Short mmCIF file of C-alpha atoms and ligand atoms in Angstrom, two decimals:
data_model
loop_
_atom_site.label_atom_id
_atom_site.label_comp_id
_atom_site.label_asym_id
_atom_site.label_seq_id
_atom_site.Cartn_x
_atom_site.Cartn_y
_atom_site.Cartn_z
CA UNK A 1 95.77 -130.89 -129.23
CA UNK A 2 93.08 -131.55 -126.83
CA UNK A 3 90.62 -134.28 -127.67
CA UNK A 4 86.72 -133.28 -128.90
CA UNK A 5 85.31 -134.78 -125.96
CA UNK A 6 87.51 -132.64 -123.28
CA UNK A 7 86.37 -129.85 -125.22
CA UNK A 8 83.03 -131.08 -125.37
CA UNK A 9 83.58 -131.91 -121.28
CA UNK A 10 84.86 -128.25 -120.51
CA UNK A 11 82.19 -126.49 -122.13
CA UNK A 12 79.36 -128.70 -120.90
CA UNK A 13 81.21 -127.89 -117.22
CA UNK A 14 81.51 -124.64 -117.82
CA UNK A 15 78.23 -123.93 -118.66
CA UNK A 16 77.06 -125.61 -115.30
CA UNK A 17 79.63 -123.96 -113.18
CA UNK A 18 78.41 -120.62 -114.61
CA UNK A 19 74.53 -121.34 -115.24
CA UNK A 20 73.81 -119.51 -112.02
CA UNK A 21 74.67 -116.68 -110.03
CA UNK A 22 73.73 -118.77 -106.34
CA UNK A 23 76.70 -120.76 -105.97
CA UNK A 24 75.04 -123.03 -104.45
CA UNK A 25 72.92 -123.86 -107.12
CA UNK A 26 75.95 -124.38 -109.21
CA UNK A 27 77.59 -126.67 -107.78
CA UNK A 28 74.24 -128.55 -107.49
CA UNK A 29 74.08 -128.07 -111.68
CA UNK A 30 77.87 -129.23 -111.92
CA UNK A 31 77.46 -132.47 -109.22
CA UNK A 32 74.68 -133.66 -111.66
CA UNK A 33 77.24 -132.97 -114.80
CA UNK A 34 80.30 -134.74 -112.99
CA UNK A 35 78.24 -137.77 -112.24
CA UNK A 36 78.04 -138.26 -115.87
CA UNK A 37 82.27 -138.91 -115.31
CA UNK A 38 83.02 -139.99 -112.38
CA UNK A 39 81.28 -141.38 -108.94
CA UNK A 40 80.78 -137.98 -107.35
CA UNK A 41 78.33 -137.90 -104.30
CA UNK A 42 79.14 -134.44 -102.95
CA UNK A 43 81.20 -131.47 -104.42
CA UNK A 44 82.09 -128.82 -101.72
CA UNK A 45 83.68 -125.25 -102.68
CA UNK A 46 85.81 -124.07 -99.74
CA UNK A 47 89.05 -121.74 -99.05
CA UNK A 48 91.92 -121.63 -96.48
CA UNK A 49 91.72 -118.51 -93.65
CA UNK A 50 95.20 -118.68 -92.34
CA UNK A 51 94.25 -116.06 -89.59
CA UNK A 52 92.02 -118.93 -88.25
CA UNK A 53 93.76 -121.38 -89.53
CA UNK A 54 90.92 -123.44 -91.01
CA UNK A 55 89.12 -123.97 -93.97
CA UNK A 56 85.60 -122.14 -94.65
CA UNK A 57 83.04 -123.57 -96.74
CA UNK A 58 81.63 -121.19 -99.82
CA UNK A 59 79.15 -123.69 -100.81
CA UNK A 60 78.03 -127.51 -101.11
CA UNK A 61 76.06 -129.48 -102.96
CA UNK A 62 75.76 -133.32 -102.23
CA UNK A 63 75.14 -135.36 -98.97
CA UNK A 64 76.33 -132.33 -97.01
CA UNK A 65 80.29 -132.96 -96.34
CA UNK A 66 80.71 -129.50 -95.49
CA UNK A 67 77.61 -127.08 -95.48
CA UNK A 68 78.26 -123.42 -97.02
CA UNK A 69 79.24 -121.64 -93.70
CA UNK A 70 80.99 -124.17 -92.00
CA UNK A 71 84.62 -123.80 -90.40
CA UNK A 72 86.70 -126.59 -89.87
CA UNK A 73 89.41 -125.25 -87.79
CA UNK A 74 93.22 -126.91 -89.02
CA UNK A 75 96.37 -128.04 -87.02
CA UNK A 76 99.85 -126.39 -88.38
CA UNK A 77 100.19 -130.03 -89.99
CA UNK A 78 97.14 -129.74 -91.75
CA UNK A 79 97.63 -126.32 -93.35
CA UNK A 80 101.13 -127.60 -94.19
CA UNK A 81 99.70 -130.60 -96.02
CA UNK A 82 97.36 -127.97 -97.62
CA UNK A 83 100.40 -125.53 -98.77
CA UNK A 84 102.26 -129.03 -100.20
CA UNK A 85 99.48 -129.74 -102.36
CA UNK A 86 98.54 -126.55 -104.18
CA UNK A 87 100.15 -127.01 -107.48
CA UNK A 88 98.08 -130.68 -108.37
CA UNK A 89 94.74 -132.34 -108.19
CA UNK A 90 94.98 -134.26 -104.93
CA UNK A 91 93.83 -137.76 -105.08
CA UNK A 92 92.79 -139.38 -101.71
CA UNK A 93 91.08 -143.07 -102.04
CA UNK A 94 91.63 -143.98 -98.61
CA UNK A 95 90.86 -141.40 -95.70
CA UNK A 96 94.77 -141.77 -94.47
CA UNK A 97 95.79 -140.40 -97.67
CA UNK A 98 94.74 -136.98 -96.92
CA UNK A 99 94.74 -135.64 -92.86
CA UNK A 100 92.74 -132.59 -94.19
CA UNK A 101 89.70 -134.27 -95.04
CA UNK A 102 90.06 -136.94 -92.54
CA UNK A 103 89.45 -133.54 -90.66
CA UNK A 104 86.76 -132.53 -92.45
CA UNK A 105 84.65 -135.72 -92.03
CA UNK A 106 85.51 -136.02 -88.46
CA UNK A 107 83.94 -132.55 -88.28
CA UNK A 108 80.77 -133.16 -89.97
CA UNK A 109 80.51 -136.96 -88.41
CA UNK A 110 81.10 -138.96 -91.40
CA UNK A 111 82.82 -142.16 -90.16
CA UNK A 112 82.32 -144.28 -93.06
CA UNK A 113 85.81 -144.95 -94.71
CA UNK A 114 85.59 -142.14 -98.38
CA UNK A 115 87.40 -140.94 -101.36
CA UNK A 116 87.84 -137.78 -103.11
CA UNK A 117 89.29 -135.74 -105.42
CA UNK A 118 90.83 -132.22 -104.44
CA UNK A 119 91.35 -129.78 -107.26
CA UNK A 120 93.08 -126.48 -105.92
CA UNK A 121 92.22 -123.09 -107.83
CA UNK A 122 94.85 -120.69 -108.11
CA UNK A 123 95.45 -117.66 -109.73
CA UNK A 124 98.42 -115.47 -110.09
CA UNK A 125 100.38 -117.32 -107.63
CA UNK A 126 97.95 -117.13 -105.26
CA UNK A 127 95.40 -120.16 -103.29
CA UNK A 128 91.97 -119.04 -103.73
CA UNK A 129 90.42 -122.50 -102.24
CA UNK A 130 89.58 -125.69 -103.28
CA UNK A 131 86.53 -127.82 -105.10
CA UNK A 132 86.39 -131.26 -103.78
CA UNK A 133 84.57 -134.10 -105.13
CA UNK A 134 83.83 -136.91 -102.60
CA UNK A 135 82.36 -140.35 -102.58
CA UNK A 136 81.14 -142.41 -99.74
CA UNK A 137 83.21 -145.44 -100.52
CA UNK A 138 87.09 -146.02 -100.48
CA UNK A 139 88.87 -146.11 -104.11
CA UNK A 140 86.73 -144.16 -105.99
CA UNK A 141 88.96 -141.77 -107.79
CA UNK A 142 91.07 -142.73 -110.62
CA UNK A 143 93.99 -140.77 -112.19
CA UNK A 144 91.52 -139.60 -115.34
CA UNK A 145 89.03 -138.33 -113.22
CA UNK A 146 91.68 -136.23 -111.64
CA UNK A 147 92.65 -135.01 -115.05
CA UNK A 148 89.10 -134.32 -115.87
CA UNK A 149 88.40 -132.37 -113.04
CA UNK A 150 91.33 -130.07 -113.69
CA UNK A 151 89.87 -129.08 -117.27
CA UNK A 152 87.46 -127.30 -115.09
CA UNK A 153 90.07 -125.56 -113.28
CA UNK A 154 89.80 -121.78 -114.62
CA UNK A 155 85.81 -121.71 -114.60
CA UNK A 156 85.84 -123.02 -111.15
CA UNK A 157 88.33 -120.37 -109.73
CA UNK A 158 86.38 -117.72 -111.49
CA UNK A 159 83.35 -118.90 -109.71
CA UNK A 160 85.19 -118.72 -106.82
CA UNK A 161 86.49 -115.26 -107.28
CA UNK A 162 82.84 -114.30 -108.09
CA UNK A 163 81.16 -116.15 -104.88
CA UNK A 164 84.02 -114.58 -102.37
CA UNK A 165 83.31 -111.34 -103.95
CA UNK A 166 79.33 -111.54 -103.61
CA UNK A 167 79.95 -112.69 -100.10
CA UNK A 168 81.82 -109.44 -99.31
CA UNK A 169 79.14 -107.60 -100.94
CA UNK A 170 76.24 -109.15 -98.53
CA UNK A 171 78.82 -108.53 -95.48
CA UNK A 172 79.38 -105.11 -96.37
CA UNK A 173 75.38 -104.22 -97.38
CA UNK A 174 74.68 -106.01 -93.87
CA UNK A 175 77.27 -103.93 -92.02
CA UNK A 176 75.95 -100.76 -94.15
CA UNK A 177 72.25 -101.69 -93.25
CA UNK A 178 73.10 -102.17 -89.65
CA UNK A 179 74.95 -98.55 -89.53
CA UNK A 180 71.73 -97.25 -91.24
CA UNK A 181 69.61 -99.02 -88.61
CA UNK A 182 71.77 -97.04 -85.71
CA UNK A 183 72.29 -93.99 -87.40
CA UNK A 184 68.50 -93.53 -87.92
CA UNK A 185 67.70 -94.62 -84.07
CA UNK A 186 70.39 -91.91 -83.36
CA UNK A 187 68.87 -89.48 -85.42
CA UNK A 188 65.43 -90.48 -84.43
CA UNK A 189 66.69 -89.86 -80.51
CA UNK A 190 67.87 -86.73 -81.00
CA UNK A 191 65.37 -84.65 -83.79
CA UNK A 192 62.44 -84.75 -81.14
CA UNK A 193 62.18 -88.64 -79.89
CA UNK A 194 61.15 -86.36 -76.87
CA UNK A 195 58.04 -84.29 -77.06
CA UNK A 196 57.41 -81.64 -74.54
CA UNK A 197 53.47 -81.20 -73.65
CA UNK A 198 52.44 -84.30 -75.56
CA UNK A 199 49.74 -84.56 -72.42
CA UNK A 200 49.37 -80.89 -72.04
CA UNK A 201 49.63 -78.08 -74.85
CA UNK A 202 50.03 -80.30 -77.58
CA UNK A 203 47.26 -82.69 -76.23
CA UNK A 204 44.85 -81.71 -79.28
CA UNK A 205 48.03 -81.64 -82.06
CA UNK A 206 49.19 -85.15 -80.62
CA UNK A 207 45.70 -86.45 -80.89
CA UNK A 208 45.28 -85.64 -84.38
CA UNK A 209 48.93 -86.75 -85.04
CA UNK A 210 47.79 -90.26 -83.62
CA UNK A 211 44.66 -89.68 -86.10
CA UNK A 212 46.78 -89.12 -89.33
CA UNK A 213 49.81 -91.33 -88.61
CA UNK A 214 48.87 -94.58 -89.61
CA UNK A 215 47.11 -93.37 -93.15
CA UNK A 216 49.46 -92.55 -95.81
CA UNK A 217 47.53 -88.77 -96.31
CA UNK A 218 49.86 -85.86 -96.70
CA UNK A 219 50.17 -83.66 -93.73
CA UNK A 220 50.65 -79.88 -94.03
CA UNK A 221 52.15 -78.39 -90.92
CA UNK A 222 51.57 -74.65 -90.01
CA UNK A 223 52.74 -72.58 -87.44
CA UNK A 224 54.98 -70.14 -86.74
CA UNK A 225 58.58 -70.31 -86.97
CA UNK A 226 60.38 -72.60 -83.92
CA UNK A 227 56.81 -73.83 -82.67
CA UNK A 228 58.21 -77.79 -83.42
CA UNK A 229 56.67 -78.29 -86.92
CA UNK A 230 59.70 -80.64 -87.55
CA UNK A 231 59.06 -82.24 -84.09
CA UNK A 232 55.56 -82.92 -85.33
CA UNK A 233 56.59 -84.37 -88.59
CA UNK A 234 58.94 -86.84 -86.96
CA UNK A 235 56.31 -87.63 -84.58
CA UNK A 236 53.84 -88.57 -87.62
CA UNK A 237 56.77 -90.61 -89.43
CA UNK A 238 57.82 -92.75 -86.22
CA UNK A 239 54.23 -93.15 -85.78
CA UNK A 240 53.27 -94.51 -89.33
CA UNK A 241 53.94 -98.01 -91.29
CA UNK A 242 56.62 -96.29 -92.51
CA UNK A 243 58.68 -95.63 -89.69
CA UNK A 244 61.54 -98.28 -90.54
CA UNK A 245 62.30 -96.34 -93.98
CA UNK A 246 63.69 -92.82 -94.48
CA UNK A 247 62.77 -89.67 -93.06
CA UNK A 248 64.39 -87.09 -95.34
CA UNK A 249 63.83 -83.50 -95.07
CA UNK A 250 64.55 -80.73 -97.57
CA UNK A 251 64.49 -77.38 -96.56
CA UNK A 252 62.80 -75.31 -99.45
CA UNK A 253 63.96 -71.81 -98.45
CA UNK A 254 67.55 -73.17 -97.88
CA UNK A 255 68.31 -74.48 -101.21
CA UNK A 256 69.78 -71.86 -103.86
CA UNK A 257 67.19 -72.22 -107.10
CA UNK A 258 69.55 -73.32 -109.43
CA UNK A 259 70.11 -76.67 -107.49
CA UNK A 260 66.80 -77.16 -106.49
CA UNK A 261 65.93 -79.77 -108.91
CA UNK A 262 68.85 -81.29 -108.69
CA UNK A 263 68.57 -81.70 -104.88
CA UNK A 264 64.83 -82.98 -105.11
CA UNK A 265 65.42 -85.24 -108.25
CA UNK A 266 68.96 -86.08 -108.54
CA UNK A 267 71.00 -85.93 -111.76
CA UNK A 268 72.53 -88.20 -113.86
CA UNK A 269 76.17 -87.85 -114.70
CA UNK A 270 77.51 -85.05 -116.71
CA UNK A 271 73.85 -83.41 -116.48
CA UNK A 272 75.68 -79.92 -115.63
CA UNK A 273 79.09 -78.33 -115.26
CA UNK A 274 80.24 -80.28 -111.97
CA UNK A 275 77.89 -83.49 -112.22
CA UNK A 276 80.50 -85.84 -111.83
CA UNK A 277 78.71 -88.71 -111.15
CA UNK A 278 75.22 -89.67 -110.92
CA UNK A 279 73.28 -88.62 -107.87
CA UNK A 280 70.32 -89.62 -106.27
CA UNK A 281 67.59 -86.73 -105.21
CA UNK A 282 65.62 -86.28 -102.17
CA UNK A 283 62.52 -87.91 -103.49
CA UNK A 284 64.44 -90.98 -104.38
CA UNK A 285 66.46 -91.26 -101.03
CA UNK A 286 62.95 -91.01 -99.34
CA UNK A 287 61.71 -94.36 -100.95
CA UNK A 288 59.89 -96.06 -98.43
CA UNK A 289 59.51 -93.25 -95.86
CA UNK A 290 58.52 -89.82 -95.59
CA UNK A 291 59.93 -86.48 -97.18
CA UNK A 292 59.68 -83.58 -95.36
CA UNK A 293 59.20 -80.41 -97.26
CA UNK A 294 59.95 -77.97 -94.85
CA UNK A 295 59.37 -74.34 -95.64
CA UNK A 296 57.40 -75.15 -98.43
CA UNK A 297 56.31 -71.60 -98.91
CA UNK A 298 59.74 -70.59 -99.79
CA UNK A 299 59.56 -72.86 -103.16
CA UNK A 300 60.28 -70.93 -106.39
CA UNK A 301 57.25 -70.68 -108.90
CA UNK A 302 59.01 -72.83 -111.25
CA UNK A 303 59.74 -75.74 -108.87
CA UNK A 304 56.24 -75.68 -107.53
CA UNK A 305 54.78 -76.28 -111.13
CA UNK A 306 57.75 -79.31 -110.89
CA UNK A 307 56.51 -80.60 -107.17
CA UNK A 308 52.79 -80.63 -108.61
CA UNK A 309 53.72 -82.94 -111.53
CA UNK A 310 55.50 -85.54 -108.94
CA UNK A 311 52.56 -85.60 -106.66
CA UNK A 312 50.15 -85.66 -109.18
CA UNK A 313 52.00 -88.79 -111.23
CA UNK A 314 54.51 -89.87 -108.60
CA UNK A 315 57.09 -90.17 -111.06
CA UNK A 316 59.79 -87.58 -111.77
CA UNK A 317 63.12 -87.61 -113.84
CA UNK A 318 66.93 -87.09 -112.87
CA UNK A 319 68.26 -84.11 -114.11
CA UNK A 320 69.68 -84.70 -117.24
CA UNK A 321 67.81 -88.27 -117.53
CA UNK A 322 64.96 -89.57 -119.49
CA UNK A 323 63.94 -92.73 -117.72
CA UNK A 324 60.77 -92.02 -115.58
CA UNK A 325 61.74 -92.95 -111.61
CA UNK A 326 58.82 -93.98 -109.61
CA UNK A 327 59.18 -93.46 -106.12
CA UNK A 328 56.55 -94.40 -102.90
CA UNK A 329 56.90 -91.46 -100.85
CA UNK A 330 54.64 -89.63 -98.37
CA UNK A 331 55.03 -86.28 -97.90
CA UNK A 332 54.53 -83.77 -95.15
CA UNK A 333 55.07 -80.28 -96.07
CA UNK A 334 55.56 -77.17 -93.38
CA UNK A 335 55.15 -73.50 -93.31
CA UNK A 336 55.12 -70.80 -91.02
CA UNK A 337 53.57 -68.53 -94.19
CA UNK A 338 50.17 -67.96 -94.54
CA UNK A 339 49.45 -70.13 -97.73
CA UNK A 340 46.25 -68.94 -98.75
CA UNK A 341 46.92 -65.26 -98.49
CA UNK A 342 50.28 -66.45 -100.92
CA UNK A 343 47.59 -67.87 -103.08
CA UNK A 344 45.93 -64.92 -103.11
CA UNK A 345 48.36 -63.22 -104.32
CA UNK A 346 49.80 -65.59 -106.84
CA UNK A 347 52.74 -66.21 -105.11
CA UNK A 348 51.79 -70.00 -104.45
CA UNK A 349 50.16 -71.88 -106.92
CA UNK A 350 46.45 -72.75 -105.66
CA UNK A 351 46.35 -76.05 -107.26
CA UNK A 352 49.53 -77.00 -105.49
CA UNK A 353 48.33 -75.71 -102.55
CA UNK A 354 45.20 -77.76 -102.96
CA UNK A 355 47.38 -81.05 -102.78
CA UNK A 356 49.20 -80.24 -99.65
CA UNK A 357 46.34 -78.89 -97.67
CA UNK A 358 44.71 -82.57 -97.26
CA UNK A 359 45.23 -82.51 -93.65
CA UNK A 360 46.33 -79.20 -92.49
CA UNK A 361 47.89 -79.26 -88.71
CA UNK A 362 48.55 -76.01 -86.84
CA UNK A 363 50.58 -76.12 -83.98
CA UNK A 364 49.88 -73.59 -81.71
CA UNK A 365 52.82 -70.69 -80.68
CA UNK A 366 54.52 -71.07 -77.21
CA UNK A 367 52.44 -67.85 -75.83
CA UNK A 368 49.48 -70.21 -75.82
CA UNK A 369 50.86 -73.22 -74.15
CA UNK A 370 52.84 -71.28 -71.48
CA UNK A 371 52.15 -74.11 -69.17
CA UNK A 372 54.49 -76.09 -71.12
CA UNK A 373 57.60 -74.13 -70.37
CA UNK A 374 58.60 -75.57 -67.13
CA UNK A 375 58.58 -78.97 -68.50
CA UNK A 376 60.30 -77.72 -71.60
CA UNK A 377 62.99 -75.69 -69.52
CA UNK A 378 64.12 -78.58 -67.59
CA UNK A 379 64.28 -80.82 -71.02
CA UNK A 380 66.71 -78.50 -72.36
CA UNK A 381 68.52 -78.32 -69.22
CA UNK A 382 68.81 -82.12 -69.42
CA UNK A 383 69.43 -81.69 -73.31
CA UNK A 384 72.51 -79.57 -73.40
CA UNK A 385 74.05 -80.73 -69.87
CA UNK A 386 74.31 -84.01 -71.47
CA UNK A 387 75.54 -82.28 -75.04
CA UNK A 388 77.95 -80.21 -73.40
CA UNK A 389 79.13 -83.21 -71.18
CA UNK A 390 78.22 -81.38 -67.81
CA UNK A 391 79.32 -82.92 -64.47
CA UNK A 392 76.31 -81.26 -63.11
CA UNK A 393 72.92 -80.52 -63.90
CA UNK A 394 72.12 -76.38 -63.36
CA UNK A 395 68.64 -75.61 -61.83
CA UNK A 396 66.51 -72.57 -62.39
CA UNK A 397 66.64 -69.95 -59.97
CA UNK A 398 63.72 -69.31 -57.80
CA UNK A 399 61.01 -67.00 -59.83
CA UNK A 400 63.07 -67.61 -63.21
CA UNK A 401 60.09 -70.30 -64.54
CA UNK A 402 57.44 -67.63 -63.66
CA UNK A 403 59.30 -64.70 -65.43
CA UNK A 404 60.05 -67.39 -68.67
CA UNK A 405 56.20 -67.99 -68.66
CA UNK A 406 55.50 -64.21 -68.93
CA UNK A 407 57.96 -63.77 -71.93
CA UNK A 408 56.12 -63.32 -74.78
CA UNK A 409 58.24 -66.15 -76.90
CA UNK A 410 57.99 -64.72 -80.71
CA UNK A 411 61.04 -67.17 -81.45
CA UNK A 412 58.73 -69.80 -79.64
CA UNK A 413 60.63 -73.15 -78.31
CA UNK A 414 63.67 -72.88 -80.75
CA UNK A 415 63.82 -69.41 -78.87
CA UNK A 416 63.42 -70.91 -75.28
CA UNK A 417 66.15 -73.74 -76.46
CA UNK A 418 68.23 -71.07 -77.29
CA UNK A 419 67.72 -68.74 -74.20
CA UNK A 420 68.29 -72.26 -72.26
CA UNK A 421 71.41 -73.16 -73.75
CA UNK A 422 72.93 -69.38 -73.48
CA UNK A 423 72.14 -69.53 -69.97
CA UNK A 424 73.89 -72.78 -69.25
CA UNK A 425 76.97 -71.34 -71.13
CA UNK A 426 76.52 -68.09 -68.83
CA UNK A 427 76.30 -70.31 -65.84
CA UNK A 428 79.24 -72.46 -66.56
CA UNK A 429 81.51 -69.60 -67.14
CA UNK A 430 80.38 -67.98 -63.87
CA UNK A 431 79.71 -68.91 -60.61
CA UNK A 432 78.37 -72.41 -61.09
CA UNK A 433 76.57 -72.65 -57.72
CA UNK A 434 74.19 -70.21 -58.88
CA UNK A 435 70.66 -71.18 -60.41
CA UNK A 436 69.89 -70.13 -63.78
CA UNK A 437 68.23 -67.03 -63.24
CA UNK A 438 67.15 -65.91 -66.79
CA UNK A 439 67.53 -62.44 -66.43
CA UNK A 440 68.03 -61.64 -70.09
CA UNK A 441 64.65 -62.54 -71.27
CA UNK A 442 63.14 -59.95 -68.97
CA UNK A 443 65.65 -57.21 -70.13
CA UNK A 444 64.90 -56.22 -73.84
CA UNK A 445 62.16 -53.79 -74.85
CA UNK A 446 59.59 -54.99 -76.71
CA UNK A 447 60.14 -58.69 -76.27
CA UNK A 448 58.24 -58.83 -73.11
CA UNK A 449 54.84 -58.11 -73.09
CA UNK A 450 53.28 -58.03 -69.62
CA UNK A 451 49.55 -57.77 -69.67
CA UNK A 452 48.97 -54.39 -68.84
CA UNK A 453 46.60 -55.82 -65.98
CA UNK A 454 49.26 -57.97 -64.41
CA UNK A 455 52.29 -55.89 -63.55
CA UNK A 456 54.87 -58.70 -63.22
CA UNK A 457 55.81 -57.91 -59.87
CA UNK A 458 52.43 -58.33 -58.36
CA UNK A 459 51.85 -61.48 -60.25
CA UNK A 460 48.16 -62.61 -61.31
CA UNK A 461 45.30 -61.72 -59.69
CA UNK A 462 42.90 -63.90 -61.09
CA UNK A 463 42.18 -66.90 -58.77
CA UNK A 464 42.56 -69.27 -61.46
CA UNK A 465 45.74 -67.87 -62.60
CA UNK A 466 47.18 -67.57 -59.00
CA UNK A 467 46.55 -71.26 -58.32
CA UNK A 468 47.68 -72.20 -61.83
CA UNK A 469 51.08 -70.10 -60.89
CA UNK A 470 51.75 -71.79 -57.27
CA UNK A 471 51.04 -75.48 -59.08
CA UNK A 472 53.19 -74.51 -61.68
CA UNK A 473 56.00 -73.50 -59.17
CA UNK A 474 55.38 -76.83 -56.61
CA UNK A 475 55.38 -79.01 -60.01
CA UNK A 476 58.67 -77.69 -60.47
CA UNK A 477 59.90 -77.76 -57.14
CA UNK A 478 58.93 -81.80 -56.63
CA UNK A 479 60.15 -82.41 -60.46
CA UNK A 480 56.41 -83.28 -60.85
CA UNK A 481 56.05 -85.74 -57.99
CA UNK A 482 52.40 -85.97 -56.83
CA UNK A 483 52.80 -88.84 -54.24
CA UNK A 484 54.54 -89.56 -51.50
CA UNK A 485 55.41 -87.74 -48.60
CA UNK A 486 58.05 -85.31 -50.82
CA UNK A 487 55.09 -85.26 -53.22
CA UNK A 488 53.14 -82.17 -54.23
CA UNK A 489 49.94 -83.42 -52.73
CA UNK A 490 51.24 -83.99 -49.38
CA UNK A 491 53.32 -80.35 -49.59
CA UNK A 492 49.75 -78.58 -50.75
CA UNK A 493 48.15 -81.00 -48.24
CA UNK A 494 45.43 -82.29 -50.41
CA UNK A 495 44.56 -85.77 -51.84
CA UNK A 496 46.77 -87.02 -54.78
CA UNK A 497 43.73 -87.34 -57.36
CA UNK A 498 42.06 -84.02 -56.36
CA UNK A 499 45.81 -82.53 -57.37
CA UNK A 500 45.78 -84.75 -60.32
CA UNK A 501 42.13 -83.00 -61.43
CA UNK A 502 43.10 -79.52 -61.17
CA UNK A 503 46.53 -79.91 -62.89
CA UNK A 504 44.93 -81.66 -65.95
CA UNK A 505 41.91 -78.70 -65.78
CA UNK A 506 44.28 -75.88 -65.96
CA UNK A 507 46.53 -77.83 -68.02
CA UNK A 508 50.02 -78.07 -65.79
CA UNK A 509 52.45 -80.76 -66.83
CA UNK A 510 53.19 -83.55 -64.10
CA UNK A 511 54.57 -86.55 -63.63
CA UNK A 512 58.27 -87.46 -63.98
CA UNK A 513 58.23 -87.70 -67.95
CA UNK A 514 56.99 -83.56 -67.59
CA UNK A 515 60.16 -82.85 -65.86
N1 ATP B 1 56.88 -80.24 -78.00
C1 ATP B 1 58.81 -80.03 -78.14
N2 ATP B 1 59.32 -80.61 -76.83
C2 ATP B 1 60.59 -80.93 -77.07
N3 ATP B 1 61.56 -80.38 -78.15
C3 ATP B 1 60.90 -79.15 -78.70
C4 ATP B 1 59.48 -79.38 -79.03
N4 ATP B 1 59.15 -78.27 -79.97
C5 ATP B 1 60.00 -77.86 -80.25
N5 ATP B 1 61.47 -78.47 -80.11
C6 ATP B 1 62.66 -78.02 -80.13
O1 ATP B 1 62.98 -76.58 -80.65
C7 ATP B 1 63.74 -76.37 -81.60
C8 ATP B 1 62.66 -75.97 -82.99
O2 ATP B 1 61.84 -76.83 -83.26
P1 ATP B 1 61.64 -77.33 -84.92
O3 ATP B 1 62.84 -76.84 -85.51
O4 ATP B 1 60.79 -78.22 -84.64
O5 ATP B 1 60.35 -75.99 -85.11
P2 ATP B 1 59.93 -75.52 -86.56
O6 ATP B 1 58.35 -75.09 -86.40
O7 ATP B 1 59.86 -76.58 -87.41
O8 ATP B 1 61.04 -74.24 -87.15
P3 ATP B 1 61.13 -73.61 -88.16
O9 ATP B 1 59.58 -72.94 -88.72
O10 ATP B 1 62.08 -72.60 -88.29
O11 ATP B 1 61.45 -74.93 -89.18
C9 ATP B 1 64.23 -78.16 -81.96
O12 ATP B 1 65.54 -78.02 -81.45
C10 ATP B 1 63.36 -79.19 -81.36
O13 ATP B 1 63.79 -79.97 -81.23
#
């Protein structure tokens, strides 16, 4: 039968050990408790890592015998000593009694004599680690102290096991955060880090981006398909105070109506057939960041009502859930549709349109910023060659860029990107020494709309257009370089600042960044 004071000792000791989720704080409580029964001045919880081999401190309280996180390497003899002691509580009242305690003391710079009582923690014959109680004087611990300490074996073993698991969770969490940071940077790099035309065709758009990005206002991006709405949404996010948060995209037109609610707001386990586990929706995932609602004009009426409610209350419930969830999300919506006409036709809710239309930003179609085409072509050649791991960089054939600039571009930048990719593939499978001709842009009927007054073969006759064409050609030839012997200014025989002035006036990109 256990003695009554043993039961009380166990009870109070267990409360001290389990009193805090932080194992350091728990050991501090425990040290204060143990001091009522033994001359404990320090307590550490450590485990043996056979891979080092050495002991690693999990937590500590007292005079810093072994601060948390310390690793002390051990010799084979010292590891063998620990292994020989597993089934008992080791008392060492003189340093020479315990070679491991001596090694630890030397490691932390304690040169005075000391004594310790070491409790080995075991579960199912597996050595979890030790709890070591120490004092800075010799001969401090008795068999009775060892007996009392061993009464606390089980709560210490549970605490040790939880602390190790908790450390593992923190390690994995840090790894996930690191992966997340890496992937976010990769995504950012891949999805529009470079905005071609920001100083030329998109200058006004980018001015507005810089104005609105730091504010938390909603933005509505308008423009034909493929003009770069997502690229601009990215730029707003990465130039805002939310840039470290997530950028989550939803293509409202690509998700079946029956799945929209679950995609946007998430669902609880068992909310519907196939909901095997709880799932967070895109709103929840975008918490602290930006939610990009692409193709907002395709949102079905019922979903428009729910979206409006979330925008008004900033709260939603998961499908099948009752608990309201708050998400701090900035909304950027985009559409190639004329929302105003849709409102008139009653296919888009007027109140939602008002909500979204706080800061409308229209991205001009490519045909209205043709001066950006050479730089875009070079950018896509670079991008695609890199993606395709080409050992060489194809170059456009003479006259090809002019041909591209005469195209009407109904599919905008995306169409240009696809054409560049196709041309590189064609070039790769044919004669790689042939420059990229882009012959296809001139071919299909209706795609190329040459202005009647400017037949393609004659080229422009208006003086500015002729100069613009020539300067664009020179920029392509020199890779945007203005100064130096091989720069465009020297080739044209004019002063570099005069050339820069001309280029700016005509909206022609220059400089290394433009090519
Ligand atoms: N200014 C730009 N600089 C570099 N790349 C661009 C630019 N604008 C668009 N792109 C590229 O063109 C492609 C189409 O752009 P994006 O997806 O942003 O267009 P969108 O207007 O959102 O299209 P949709 O209306 O179909 O959703 C993307 O690969 C994008 O990276």
